[in-house]
């Protein structure tokens, strides 16, 4: 004989279903990450929850990746955490493993190019298209709050196909140039409460410059959007 819990209640909207899962089965979000040819998903919900509850929890985790977010930064891993504040449902995301080629573009690439040329003292650069990607990474030191440069994937050549080098101090100056007003969209910095790393990727010096940020976002109030939605409960 089936338990009453095996039959899902009738929910008015996604908000009511989400609140029910949070209160009844301690649903707190979950994570999605790339795994082989597909995705690996982990949902934070009581093991004792019935199958229908686990299924819609999984649907919520998948949906929460994009709900209300304005960041155009593709990531291979997103962790979504839910919390309650009075009558509000708040969503915090942790972004990691960026797909650099799909990150937003620098708004003033030629200005950044000139800054890099000046910082590195470049006299000429390789003009061809057959170049390897050049990546700079800056990781925040959790003790000092300062960024540490990683130049291991810095690959750049001059017009004679000789290596152009970039030391850690020069890389920090490039980060300062990247963070100059008007170089990037302000929302990509203000959306984060903490930043773990910043990436800059480009091919040669005269192409597009892509950047990505990883870390934890500001809490988003998703209450109203889920009050108006039935895209999850309609799957029951």
CSV table of C-alpha atoms in Angstrom, one decimal:
chain,number,residue,atom,x,y,z
A,1,UNK,CA,0.0,0.0,0.0
A,2,UNK,CA,1.4,3.4,-1.0
A,3,UNK,CA,2.1,6.0,1.6
A,4,UNK,CA,0.3,9.3,1.3
A,5,UNK,CA,3.7,10.9,0.8
A,6,UNK,CA,4.1,9.0,-2.4
A,7,UNK,CA,1.4,11.2,-4.0
A,8,UNK,CA,2.5,14.8,-4.7
A,9,UNK,CA,0.2,17.6,-3.4
A,10,UNK,CA,-1.6,19.9,-5.9
A,11,UNK,CA,0.6,23.0,-6.0
A,12,UNK,CA,-0.7,26.4,-7.2
A,13,UNK,CA,2.7,27.4,-8.7
A,14,UNK,CA,6.4,26.7,-8.6
A,15,UNK,CA,6.8,28.9,-5.5
A,16,UNK,CA,4.5,26.7,-3.4
A,17,UNK,CA,6.3,23.5,-4.5
A,18,UNK,CA,9.7,25.0,-3.8
A,19,UNK,CA,8.6,26.1,-0.3
A,20,UNK,CA,7.1,22.7,0.4
A,21,UNK,CA,10.4,20.9,-0.6
A,22,UNK,CA,12.4,23.3,1.6
A,23,UNK,CA,10.2,22.9,4.6
A,24,UNK,CA,9.3,19.2,4.3
A,25,UNK,CA,12.4,17.7,2.9
A,26,UNK,CA,15.1,20.3,3.7
A,27,UNK,CA,15.8,21.0,0.0
A,28,UNK,CA,18.6,23.5,-0.2
A,29,UNK,CA,19.6,23.5,-3.9
A,30,UNK,CA,22.3,21.5,-5.6
A,31,UNK,CA,25.0,21.6,-8.2
A,32,UNK,CA,25.5,20.7,-11.9
A,33,UNK,CA,28.8,20.1,-13.6
A,34,UNK,CA,30.2,18.7,-16.8
A,35,UNK,CA,30.9,15.0,-16.8
A,36,UNK,CA,32.0,13.2,-19.9
A,37,UNK,CA,29.4,13.6,-22.7
A,38,UNK,CA,26.7,14.9,-20.3
A,39,UNK,CA,26.1,16.5,-16.9
A,40,UNK,CA,26.7,15.3,-13.3
A,41,UNK,CA,24.0,16.6,-10.9
A,42,UNK,CA,23.9,16.6,-7.1
A,43,UNK,CA,20.7,17.6,-5.3
A,44,UNK,CA,20.6,18.6,-1.6
A,45,UNK,CA,17.4,17.0,-0.3
A,46,UNK,CA,16.7,14.4,2.4
A,47,UNK,CA,17.4,10.9,1.3
A,48,UNK,CA,14.0,9.9,2.8
A,49,UNK,CA,12.1,12.2,0.4
A,50,UNK,CA,9.7,10.3,-2.0
A,51,UNK,CA,10.7,9.9,-5.6
A,52,UNK,CA,8.4,12.6,-7.0
A,53,UNK,CA,10.0,15.1,-4.6
A,54,UNK,CA,13.5,14.2,-5.7
A,55,UNK,CA,12.5,14.4,-9.3
A,56,UNK,CA,11.1,17.9,-9.1
A,57,UNK,CA,14.1,18.9,-6.9
A,58,UNK,CA,16.3,17.9,-9.7
A,59,UNK,CA,14.2,20.0,-12.1
A,60,UNK,CA,14.5,23.0,-9.8
A,61,UNK,CA,18.3,22.6,-9.6
A,62,UNK,CA,18.5,22.6,-13.4
A,63,UNK,CA,16.1,25.6,-13.7
A,64,UNK,CA,18.0,27.5,-11.0
A,65,UNK,CA,21.1,27.7,-13.2
A,66,UNK,CA,19.5,30.4,-15.3
A,67,UNK,CA,16.6,31.7,-13.2
A,68,UNK,CA,16.9,35.5,-13.0
A,69,UNK,CA,20.6,35.6,-13.8
A,70,UNK,CA,22.1,38.2,-16.1
A,71,UNK,CA,25.6,36.9,-16.3
A,72,UNK,CA,26.5,35.9,-19.8
A,73,UNK,CA,29.4,33.7,-18.6
A,74,UNK,CA,29.3,30.0,-19.5
A,75,UNK,CA,30.4,27.7,-16.8
A,76,UNK,CA,31.0,24.0,-16.6
A,77,UNK,CA,29.9,23.9,-12.9
A,78,UNK,CA,27.3,25.9,-11.0
A,79,UNK,CA,26.3,25.4,-7.4
A,80,UNK,CA,22.9,26.8,-6.5
A,81,UNK,CA,22.0,27.4,-2.8
A,82,UNK,CA,18.5,28.4,-1.5
A,83,UNK,CA,17.7,30.2,1.7
A,84,UNK,CA,14.6,31.9,3.3
A,85,UNK,CA,14.4,35.5,4.5
A,86,UNK,CA,11.0,36.3,5.9
A,87,UNK,CA,8.7,35.5,3.0
A,88,UNK,CA,11.5,35.7,0.4
A,89,UNK,CA,13.3,32.9,-1.3
A,90,UNK,CA,16.9,33.8,-2.0
A,91,UNK,CA,19.2,32.1,-4.5
A,92,UNK,CA,23.0,32.3,-4.3
A,93,UNK,CA,25.1,30.8,-7.0
A,94,UNK,CA,28.7,29.7,-7.0
A,95,UNK,CA,30.3,29.7,-10.5
A,96,UNK,CA,33.4,27.7,-11.4
A,97,UNK,CA,35.2,26.1,-14.3
A,98,UNK,CA,34.5,28.8,-16.9
A,99,UNK,CA,34.3,28.1,-20.6
A,100,UNK,CA,36.6,31.0,-21.6
A,101,UNK,CA,35.8,31.2,-25.3
A,102,UNK,CA,32.1,31.8,-24.5
A,103,UNK,CA,32.7,34.5,-21.9
A,104,UNK,CA,31.7,38.1,-22.5
A,105,UNK,CA,33.9,40.3,-24.6
A,106,UNK,CA,36.0,43.3,-23.5
A,107,UNK,CA,34.1,46.4,-24.6
A,108,UNK,CA,37.2,48.4,-25.6
A,109,UNK,CA,39.6,45.7,-27.0
A,110,UNK,CA,41.9,48.2,-28.8
A,111,UNK,CA,42.3,50.2,-25.6
A,112,UNK,CA,43.2,47.0,-23.7
A,113,UNK,CA,45.5,46.0,-26.6
A,114,UNK,CA,47.4,49.3,-26.3
A,115,UNK,CA,47.7,48.9,-22.5
A,116,UNK,CA,49.1,45.4,-22.9
A,117,UNK,CA,51.6,46.6,-25.5
A,118,UNK,CA,52.7,49.4,-23.2
A,119,UNK,CA,52.9,47.2,-20.1
A,120,UNK,CA,54.9,44.4,-21.8
A,121,UNK,CA,57.1,46.8,-23.9
A,122,UNK,CA,56.1,45.1,-27.1
A,123,UNK,CA,57.8,46.5,-30.2
A,124,UNK,CA,55.8,44.3,-32.7
A,125,UNK,CA,53.5,41.3,-32.5
A,126,UNK,CA,52.8,38.3,-34.7
A,127,UNK,CA,50.1,39.3,-37.2
A,128,UNK,CA,49.0,35.8,-38.4
A,129,UNK,CA,45.7,34.0,-37.5
A,130,UNK,CA,47.4,30.6,-36.7
A,131,UNK,CA,48.1,31.5,-33.0
A,132,UNK,CA,47.5,29.6,-29.8
A,133,UNK,CA,45.1,31.0,-27.2
A,134,UNK,CA,46.7,33.3,-24.6
A,135,UNK,CA,45.3,33.0,-21.1
A,136,UNK,CA,46.0,35.1,-18.0
A,137,UNK,CA,44.5,34.0,-14.7
A,138,UNK,CA,44.3,35.9,-11.4
A,139,UNK,CA,43.3,34.1,-8.2
A,140,UNK,CA,42.4,35.8,-5.0
A,141,UNK,CA,44.4,35.0,-2.0
A,142,UNK,CA,41.8,34.3,0.7
A,143,UNK,CA,44.2,35.6,3.5
A,144,UNK,CA,45.1,38.9,2.0
A,145,UNK,CA,42.3,39.6,-0.5
A,146,UNK,CA,44.9,40.3,-3.2
A,147,UNK,CA,45.1,38.7,-6.6
A,148,UNK,CA,47.9,36.4,-7.5
A,149,UNK,CA,48.9,36.2,-11.2
A,150,UNK,CA,49.1,32.9,-13.1
A,151,UNK,CA,51.0,33.3,-16.4
A,152,UNK,CA,51.5,29.6,-17.2
A,153,UNK,CA,49.2,29.8,-20.2
A,154,UNK,CA,50.5,33.1,-21.5
A,155,UNK,CA,51.5,32.4,-25.2
A,156,UNK,CA,52.4,35.4,-27.4
A,157,UNK,CA,54.9,36.0,-30.2
A,158,UNK,CA,56.4,39.0,-31.8
A,159,UNK,CA,56.7,39.6,-35.6
A,160,UNK,CA,59.8,37.4,-35.7
A,161,UNK,CA,57.9,34.6,-33.9
A,162,UNK,CA,60.0,35.1,-30.8
A,163,UNK,CA,58.4,34.6,-27.4
A,164,UNK,CA,56.9,37.6,-25.6
A,165,UNK,CA,57.1,37.1,-21.9
A,166,UNK,CA,54.9,38.4,-19.1
A,167,UNK,CA,55.9,38.3,-15.5
A,168,UNK,CA,53.5,38.3,-12.5
A,169,UNK,CA,53.9,42.1,-11.8
A,170,UNK,CA,53.1,42.9,-15.5
A,171,UNK,CA,50.1,40.6,-15.3
A,172,UNK,CA,48.8,42.5,-12.3
A,173,UNK,CA,49.1,45.7,-14.3
A,174,UNK,CA,47.1,44.1,-17.1
A,175,UNK,CA,44.4,43.2,-14.5
A,176,UNK,CA,44.2,46.8,-13.5
A,177,UNK,CA,43.8,47.8,-17.1
A,178,UNK,CA,41.0,45.2,-17.5
A,179,UNK,CA,39.2,46.6,-14.5
A,180,UNK,CA,39.3,50.2,-15.8
A,181,UNK,CA,35.8,51.8,-16.1
A,182,UNK,CA,34.2,51.2,-19.5
A,183,UNK,CA,36.4,48.2,-20.3
A,184,UNK,CA,33.8,45.6,-19.1
A,185,UNK,CA,30.2,45.6,-18.1
A,186,UNK,CA,29.8,46.8,-14.5
A,187,UNK,CA,27.2,44.1,-13.7
A,188,UNK,CA,29.8,41.4,-14.1
A,189,UNK,CA,31.7,42.7,-11.1
A,190,UNK,CA,28.8,44.0,-8.9
A,191,UNK,CA,27.0,40.7,-9.2
A,192,UNK,CA,29.6,38.9,-7.0
A,193,UNK,CA,29.9,39.0,-3.2
A,194,UNK,CA,33.3,37.3,-3.5
A,195,UNK,CA,35.5,36.6,-6.5
A,196,UNK,CA,37.8,33.6,-6.6
A,197,UNK,CA,39.4,34.1,-10.0
A,198,UNK,CA,39.4,36.2,-13.1
A,199,UNK,CA,40.4,35.0,-16.6
A,200,UNK,CA,41.4,36.8,-19.7
A,201,UNK,CA,41.6,34.9,-23.0
A,202,UNK,CA,42.6,36.2,-26.5
A,203,UNK,CA,44.2,35.0,-29.7
A,204,UNK,CA,47.0,37.3,-30.7
A,205,UNK,CA,46.6,41.0,-29.7
A,206,UNK,CA,44.3,42.3,-32.4
A,207,UNK,CA,41.3,40.0,-31.9
A,208,UNK,CA,38.5,39.8,-29.3
A,209,UNK,CA,39.3,39.6,-25.7
A,210,UNK,CA,37.1,37.3,-23.6
A,211,UNK,CA,37.0,37.3,-19.8
A,212,UNK,CA,35.3,35.3,-17.1
A,213,UNK,CA,34.9,35.6,-13.3
A,214,UNK,CA,34.3,32.8,-10.9
A,215,UNK,CA,33.0,33.1,-7.3
A,216,UNK,CA,29.8,33.6,-5.4
A,217,UNK,CA,27.0,35.9,-6.6
A,218,UNK,CA,24.8,38.3,-4.6
A,219,UNK,CA,21.6,36.6,-3.4
A,220,UNK,CA,18.8,36.9,-5.9
A,221,UNK,CA,15.2,37.3,-4.8
A,222,UNK,CA,13.4,34.7,-6.9
A,223,UNK,CA,10.1,34.8,-5.0
A,224,UNK,CA,8.0,36.7,-7.6
A,225,UNK,CA,9.3,34.8,-10.6
A,226,UNK,CA,8.3,31.5,-9.1
A,227,UNK,CA,5.0,32.8,-7.9
A,228,UNK,CA,4.2,33.4,-11.6
A,229,UNK,CA,5.6,30.2,-12.9
A,230,UNK,CA,4.3,26.6,-13.3
A,231,UNK,CA,7.1,25.2,-15.5
A,232,UNK,CA,8.3,22.8,-12.8
A,233,UNK,CA,5.0,21.7,-11.2
A,234,UNK,CA,3.5,21.0,-14.6
A,235,UNK,CA,5.9,18.1,-14.9
A,236,UNK,CA,4.2,16.3,-12.0
